[in-house]
Short mmCIF file of C-alpha atoms and ligand atoms in Angstrom, two decimals:
data_model
loop_
_atom_site.label_atom_id
_atom_site.label_comp_id
_atom_site.label_asym_id
_atom_site.label_seq_id
_atom_site.Cartn_x
_atom_site.Cartn_y
_atom_site.Cartn_z
CA MET F 1 -118.25 243.64 121.17
CA SER F 2 -119.00 243.17 124.84
CA SER F 3 -122.32 242.40 126.52
CA THR F 4 -121.45 244.40 129.63
CA GLY F 5 -124.58 245.26 131.58
CA LYS F 6 -126.87 243.13 129.39
CA VAL F 7 -129.13 240.56 131.03
CA ALA F 8 -129.51 237.06 129.57
CA ILE F 9 -131.69 234.05 130.29
CA VAL F 10 -130.44 230.59 129.27
CA THR F 11 -132.71 227.55 129.57
CA GLY F 12 -131.20 224.09 130.07
CA ALA F 13 -128.27 225.91 131.70
CA ALA F 14 -127.16 223.39 134.30
CA GLN F 15 -124.82 221.41 132.04
CA GLY F 16 -123.65 220.83 128.47
CA LEU F 17 -124.17 223.49 125.82
CA GLY F 18 -126.38 225.64 128.06
CA LYS F 19 -123.63 225.86 130.67
CA ALA F 20 -121.08 226.83 127.98
CA PHE F 21 -123.50 229.49 126.66
CA CYS F 22 -123.79 230.98 130.16
CA ASP F 23 -120.02 230.99 130.50
CA ILE F 24 -119.39 232.90 127.27
CA LEU F 25 -122.10 235.43 128.11
CA LEU F 26 -120.66 235.96 131.60
CA LYS F 27 -117.14 236.21 130.16
CA ASN F 28 -118.41 238.98 127.90
CA GLY F 29 -119.86 240.96 130.78
CA ALA F 30 -123.53 239.91 130.81
CA LYS F 31 -125.59 239.03 133.88
CA VAL F 32 -127.17 235.60 133.43
CA GLY F 33 -130.27 233.85 134.78
CA LEU F 34 -129.82 230.08 134.61
CA VAL F 35 -133.02 228.08 134.13
CA ASP F 36 -133.15 224.28 134.45
CA PHE F 37 -135.41 221.60 135.89
CA ASN F 38 -132.43 219.85 137.49
CA SER F 39 -132.20 221.78 140.71
CA GLU F 40 -129.21 219.97 142.19
CA LEU F 41 -127.06 220.42 139.09
CA GLY F 42 -128.36 223.96 138.59
CA GLN F 43 -127.25 224.97 142.10
CA LYS F 44 -123.84 223.36 141.54
CA THR F 45 -123.34 225.24 138.27
CA LEU F 46 -124.54 228.46 139.91
CA ALA F 47 -121.93 228.04 142.66
CA GLU F 48 -119.19 227.56 140.04
CA PHE F 49 -120.20 230.72 138.20
CA GLU F 50 -120.51 232.74 141.43
CA GLN F 51 -116.99 231.71 142.32
CA LYS F 52 -115.70 232.67 138.87
CA TYR F 53 -117.72 235.83 138.13
CA GLY F 54 -119.07 237.08 141.49
CA GLN F 55 -122.40 236.70 143.24
CA ASN F 56 -124.31 239.61 141.72
CA ARG F 57 -124.14 238.62 138.07
CA VAL F 58 -125.78 235.23 138.13
CA MET F 59 -128.85 233.49 139.53
CA PHE F 60 -130.57 230.11 139.16
CA VAL F 61 -134.29 229.35 138.95
CA LYS F 62 -135.68 225.83 138.83
CA CYS F 63 -138.26 225.53 136.06
CA ASP F 64 -139.51 222.80 133.72
CA VAL F 65 -139.95 224.52 130.35
CA SER F 66 -142.47 221.90 129.24
CA ASN F 67 -144.80 222.42 132.14
CA SER F 68 -145.62 226.07 132.55
CA LYS F 69 -149.06 225.75 134.07
CA GLN F 70 -148.94 224.25 137.55
CA LEU F 71 -151.41 224.08 140.38
CA SER F 72 -150.58 226.16 143.38
CA ALA F 73 -152.22 226.05 146.77
CA TYR F 74 -151.25 229.66 147.41
CA LYS F 75 -154.41 231.72 148.08
CA GLY F 76 -156.60 228.75 147.20
CA ILE F 77 -156.11 226.30 144.33
CA GLN F 78 -155.24 228.17 141.15
CA CYS F 79 -153.22 227.68 138.03
CA ILE F 80 -150.01 229.67 137.92
CA ASP F 81 -147.64 230.06 135.01
CA LEU F 82 -144.28 229.09 136.53
CA TYR F 83 -142.39 229.54 133.25
CA LYS F 84 -143.64 233.13 132.93
CA GLN F 85 -142.90 233.80 136.60
CA THR F 86 -139.36 232.48 136.12
CA PHE F 87 -138.60 234.90 133.27
CA GLU F 88 -140.24 237.81 135.12
CA ALA F 89 -138.31 237.06 138.31
CA ILE F 90 -134.98 237.05 136.45
CA LYS F 91 -135.81 240.30 134.64
CA HIS F 92 -136.78 241.89 137.95
CA LYS F 93 -133.79 240.65 139.95
CA LEU F 94 -131.07 241.22 137.34
CA GLY F 95 -132.53 244.56 136.22
CA GLY F 96 -133.75 244.00 132.65
CA LEU F 97 -133.76 241.49 129.82
CA ASP F 98 -131.78 241.68 126.56
CA ILE F 99 -130.87 238.11 125.53
CA VAL F 100 -132.92 234.89 125.63
CA ILE F 101 -131.33 231.55 124.72
CA ASN F 102 -133.95 228.79 124.41
CA ASN F 103 -131.62 225.82 124.71
CA ALA F 104 -133.36 223.18 126.88
CA GLY F 105 -133.88 220.07 124.77
CA VAL F 106 -133.90 216.29 124.91
CA GLY F 107 -133.92 213.19 122.73
CA GLY F 108 -136.53 210.39 123.06
CA GLU F 109 -138.29 208.55 120.27
CA MET F 110 -140.23 205.67 121.78
CA GLU F 111 -143.89 205.24 122.71
CA ASP F 112 -143.30 206.39 126.27
CA THR F 113 -140.80 209.20 125.51
CA TRP F 114 -141.66 210.88 122.19
CA GLU F 115 -144.34 213.20 123.53
CA ARG F 116 -141.94 214.52 126.16
CA THR F 117 -139.47 215.28 123.34
CA VAL F 118 -142.14 217.32 121.56
CA ASP F 119 -143.26 219.05 124.76
CA ILE F 120 -139.76 220.12 125.80
CA ASN F 121 -138.20 220.85 122.40
CA VAL F 122 -141.17 222.44 120.63
CA LYS F 123 -143.59 223.74 123.26
CA GLY F 124 -140.76 224.74 125.60
CA THR F 125 -139.00 226.72 122.88
CA ILE F 126 -142.16 228.37 121.55
CA LYS F 127 -143.22 229.44 125.02
CA GLY F 128 -139.69 230.70 125.80
CA THR F 129 -139.77 232.74 122.57
CA MET F 130 -143.17 234.20 123.45
CA LEU F 131 -141.97 235.19 126.91
CA GLY F 132 -138.78 236.68 125.48
CA MET F 133 -140.77 238.77 122.99
CA GLU F 134 -143.27 239.86 125.64
CA LEU F 135 -140.51 241.05 127.99
CA MET F 136 -138.15 242.61 125.38
CA ARG F 137 -140.44 244.22 122.76
CA LYS F 138 -140.28 248.02 122.89
CA ASP F 139 -144.07 248.35 122.51
CA LYS F 140 -144.46 246.19 125.64
CA GLY F 141 -142.09 248.27 127.76
CA GLY F 142 -138.85 246.41 126.94
CA ASN F 143 -135.63 247.71 125.39
CA GLY F 144 -135.42 245.26 122.48
CA GLY F 145 -133.00 242.34 122.43
CA VAL F 146 -132.15 239.03 120.83
CA ILE F 147 -133.57 235.51 121.01
CA VAL F 148 -131.49 232.53 119.93
CA ASN F 149 -133.31 229.21 119.62
CA VAL F 150 -131.16 226.09 119.71
CA ALA F 151 -132.12 223.61 116.98
CA SER F 152 -129.74 221.00 115.53
CA MET F 153 -128.23 219.98 112.21
CA ALA F 154 -130.69 217.09 112.58
CA GLY F 155 -133.46 219.66 111.98
CA ILE F 156 -132.02 220.40 108.54
CA ASN F 157 -130.81 216.98 107.31
CA PRO F 158 -133.18 213.98 107.48
CA ASN F 159 -132.37 211.98 110.60
CA PRO F 160 -132.86 208.19 110.39
CA CYS F 161 -131.98 207.87 114.06
CA GLY F 162 -134.53 210.27 115.44
CA PRO F 163 -137.50 211.28 113.30
CA VAL F 164 -139.25 212.85 116.29
CA TYR F 165 -136.11 214.72 117.39
CA ALA F 166 -135.59 215.92 113.79
CA ALA F 167 -139.20 217.06 113.52
CA THR F 168 -138.92 219.07 116.75
CA LYS F 169 -135.74 220.77 115.56
CA SER F 170 -137.25 221.57 112.13
CA ALA F 171 -140.22 223.06 113.95
CA ILE F 172 -137.89 225.29 115.97
CA ILE F 173 -136.17 226.49 112.79
CA MET F 174 -139.38 227.32 110.93
CA TYR F 175 -141.05 228.90 113.97
CA SER F 176 -138.04 231.19 114.47
CA GLN F 177 -137.66 231.98 110.74
CA SER F 178 -141.34 232.85 110.52
CA TRP F 179 -141.09 235.38 113.33
CA SER F 180 -137.98 236.88 111.79
CA LYS F 181 -139.97 237.70 108.64
CA ASN F 182 -142.59 239.62 110.65
CA PRO F 183 -141.62 243.33 110.49
CA GLU F 184 -143.37 243.92 113.81
CA LEU F 185 -140.54 242.19 115.61
CA ALA F 186 -137.73 244.25 114.07
CA GLN F 187 -139.77 247.44 114.57
CA ASN F 188 -139.82 246.62 118.26
CA GLY F 189 -136.09 245.97 118.44
CA VAL F 190 -136.13 242.19 118.75
CA ARG F 191 -133.88 239.92 116.65
CA ILE F 192 -134.39 236.16 116.41
CA ASN F 193 -131.80 233.62 115.24
CA VAL F 194 -131.27 229.85 115.20
CA LEU F 195 -128.19 227.84 116.13
CA ALA F 196 -127.98 224.41 114.44
CA PRO F 197 -125.03 222.44 115.82
CA ALA F 198 -123.92 218.97 114.81
CA PHE F 199 -122.51 216.72 117.53
CA ALA F 200 -121.01 218.23 120.66
CA ASP F 201 -119.56 216.44 123.64
CA THR F 202 -122.41 216.54 126.18
CA ALA F 203 -124.63 214.20 128.22
CA LEU F 204 -127.23 214.23 125.43
CA VAL F 205 -124.79 212.73 122.97
CA LYS F 206 -123.39 210.30 125.54
CA ALA F 207 -126.97 209.00 126.03
CA MET F 208 -127.35 208.26 122.33
CA GLY F 209 -126.67 204.55 122.67
CA ASP F 210 -129.72 204.34 124.92
CA THR F 211 -132.37 202.70 122.71
CA ASN F 212 -135.04 204.84 124.32
CA THR F 213 -133.30 207.94 122.97
CA MET F 214 -132.95 207.00 119.34
CA HIS F 215 -133.24 204.36 116.62
CA ALA F 216 -130.23 202.76 114.93
CA PRO F 217 -127.47 204.27 117.08
CA ALA F 218 -124.94 202.57 114.78
CA ILE F 219 -125.97 204.94 111.97
CA ALA F 220 -125.48 207.92 114.28
CA ARG F 221 -121.99 206.68 115.11
CA VAL F 222 -121.14 206.62 111.38
CA ILE F 223 -122.48 210.15 110.93
CA MET F 224 -120.60 211.21 114.04
CA GLN F 225 -117.33 209.92 112.60
CA ARG F 226 -117.99 211.91 109.44
CA VAL F 227 -118.94 215.23 111.08
CA GLY F 228 -116.83 214.94 114.26
CA ILE F 229 -117.57 216.02 117.81
CA MET F 230 -117.17 219.62 119.00
CA THR F 231 -116.42 220.92 122.44
CA PRO F 232 -119.28 222.91 124.03
CA GLU F 233 -116.92 225.93 124.02
CA THR F 234 -116.68 225.82 120.19
CA VAL F 235 -120.48 225.80 119.93
CA ALA F 236 -120.67 228.67 122.45
CA GLU F 237 -118.48 230.87 120.24
CA ALA F 238 -120.96 230.39 117.38
CA LEU F 239 -123.83 231.18 119.72
CA TYR F 240 -122.15 234.41 120.78
CA GLU F 241 -121.79 235.52 117.14
CA LEU F 242 -125.60 235.36 116.80
CA VAL F 243 -126.03 237.32 120.02
CA ASP F 244 -123.41 239.95 119.33
CA ASP F 245 -123.86 240.80 115.64
CA GLN F 246 -126.58 243.46 115.66
CA ASN F 247 -127.22 242.89 111.93
CA LYS F 248 -128.12 239.24 112.37
CA THR F 249 -131.80 238.36 112.46
CA GLY F 250 -133.43 235.38 110.76
CA ALA F 251 -130.03 233.69 110.62
CA ILE F 252 -129.56 229.92 110.86
CA LEU F 253 -125.99 229.15 111.86
CA LYS F 254 -124.85 225.56 111.31
CA ILE F 255 -121.69 224.37 112.99
CA ALA F 256 -119.84 221.04 112.87
CA GLN F 257 -116.34 219.95 113.85
CA THR F 258 -115.26 218.95 110.35
CA THR F 259 -116.97 221.66 108.30
CA GLY F 260 -116.92 224.62 110.68
CA LYS F 261 -119.53 227.41 110.63
CA GLU F 262 -121.90 227.98 107.74
CA TYR F 263 -125.06 230.11 107.43
CA HIS F 264 -127.95 228.07 106.03
CA THR F 265 -130.31 229.52 103.45
CA TYR F 266 -133.49 228.04 101.99
N1 NAI N 301 -124.99 217.89 122.18
C1 NAI N 301 -125.23 217.92 120.89
O1 NAI N 301 -124.57 217.24 120.09
C2 NAI N 301 -126.30 218.79 120.35
C3 NAI N 301 -127.28 219.36 121.14
N2 NAI N 301 -128.24 220.13 120.55
C4 NAI N 301 -129.26 220.77 121.35
O2 NAI N 301 -128.65 221.61 122.30
C5 NAI N 301 -129.47 221.70 123.45
C6 NAI N 301 -128.64 221.36 124.67
O3 NAI N 301 -128.21 220.01 124.55
P1 NAI N 301 -127.03 219.37 125.40
O4 NAI N 301 -126.33 220.41 126.15
O5 NAI N 301 -126.31 218.51 124.48
O6 NAI N 301 -127.88 218.47 126.38
P2 NAI N 301 -127.62 218.06 127.91
O7 NAI N 301 -128.50 216.89 128.14
O8 NAI N 301 -126.18 217.96 128.19
O9 NAI N 301 -128.18 219.32 128.71
C7 NAI N 301 -129.52 219.71 128.62
C8 NAI N 301 -129.91 220.52 129.84
O10 NAI N 301 -131.29 220.88 129.67
C9 NAI N 301 -131.98 220.59 130.86
N3 NAI N 301 -133.38 220.31 130.55
C10 NAI N 301 -133.86 219.28 129.82
N4 NAI N 301 -135.19 219.35 129.78
C11 NAI N 301 -135.58 220.43 130.47
C12 NAI N 301 -136.82 221.01 130.80
N5 NAI N 301 -137.97 220.46 130.44
N6 NAI N 301 -136.85 222.16 131.52
C13 NAI N 301 -135.69 222.72 131.94
N7 NAI N 301 -134.47 222.20 131.70
C14 NAI N 301 -134.42 221.07 130.97
C15 NAI N 301 -131.27 219.38 131.47
O11 NAI N 301 -131.51 219.26 132.87
C16 NAI N 301 -129.82 219.71 131.14
O12 NAI N 301 -129.22 220.51 132.15
C17 NAI N 301 -130.64 220.80 123.21
O13 NAI N 301 -131.72 221.55 122.71
C18 NAI N 301 -130.15 219.84 122.16
O14 NAI N 301 -131.16 219.29 121.39
C19 NAI N 301 -128.24 220.38 119.22
C20 NAI N 301 -127.31 219.85 118.41
C21 NAI N 301 -126.22 219.07 118.91
C1 LIG N 302 -125.15 215.90 112.18
C2 LIG N 302 -126.32 215.89 113.12
C3 LIG N 302 -125.92 216.26 114.48
C4 LIG N 302 -127.02 216.12 115.44
C5 LIG N 302 -126.57 216.43 116.83
C6 LIG N 302 -127.68 216.21 117.73
O1 LIG N 302 -128.50 217.08 117.89
C7 LIG N 302 -127.77 214.89 118.22
C8 LIG N 302 -128.91 214.49 118.73
C9 LIG N 302 -129.34 213.10 118.78
C10 LIG N 302 -130.42 212.94 119.85
O2 LIG N 302 -129.89 212.35 121.00
C11 LIG N 302 -131.48 212.08 119.23
C12 LIG N 302 -131.13 211.97 117.81
O3 LIG N 302 -131.79 211.37 117.02
C13 LIG N 302 -129.96 212.76 117.44
C14 LIG N 302 -128.95 212.10 116.49
C15 LIG N 302 -129.04 212.64 115.13
C16 LIG N 302 -128.05 212.03 114.15
C17 LIG N 302 -128.50 212.12 112.70
C18 LIG N 302 -128.16 213.38 111.99
C19 LIG N 302 -128.55 213.36 110.52
C20 LIG N 302 -127.51 213.93 109.56
O4 LIG N 302 -127.05 215.07 109.75
O5 LIG N 302 -127.18 213.27 108.58
#
């Protein structure tokens, strides 16, 4: 089915899986708001998509999903919610909101990096889900829609290389599953699903040898040899299945190079 005329927001859209998710949504006719804290890369990716799909179907907003409340000097010092403003601005400019992909995520396990991992992966995804529900629920003036939260296979299988990373991805899975069991959400036309990929060829995986990112990278390399490495495009096809299939809510879709796609059940 096509997503012609639908409006999507993708966080962490400047590169890697997020960029591939934007591409498949644009290819299927959606308008896409790219969100990323890397402004330079975000603008570059925006230019690529404008060239490929035209100027009116895509926009970029710089936003750090882990830091929604920021001080603004506008009209005196006050706290503004930049994350909320970002979603609202995209909905306003692109003319609606139907699809939210909470994809922004990082690795980082050490004393000086683990809290950032929790802030971005957990708080960023929870807040993105809340904003998606707020702007898409029919009882709040929306038209319904779908949220896909990007976890990882490392949120299902114990992860000796990254206990913090694994915990954040498990949290994403259970947060999303919990909402999917609340009838209020379905009654208001919102579906919520989880994508749990194994390794894909992106900057995140290239940074895995960095000792600040994970423990025992040698173990990860062994696991990687066993499960293989996917292209971002392969992962994007799985993502699109969760977006497109109107019957899918509460689904957890695992995908790995060697084993392919499999729906996970508890
Ligand atoms: N690459 C892989 O093997 C796998 C990745 N994942 C997950 O997929 C998601 C995307 O990962 P990759 O594309 O591999 O990573 P990546 O590092 O290639 O891209 C992540 C993007 O998110 C952006 N970002 C990071 N923190 C942000 C923040 N606080 N606010 C806004 N933007 C932010 C970065 O600037 C970057 O553009 C992550 O949630 C990751 O945990 C899950 C399983 C496998
Ligand atoms: C098969 C698991 C694929 C995980 C892909 C992924 O999300 C990689 C992320 C790494 C991040 O940079 C920090 C980490 O700790 C992650 C590596 C996880 C590898 C162990 C997976 C456990 C298993 O499935 O047996």
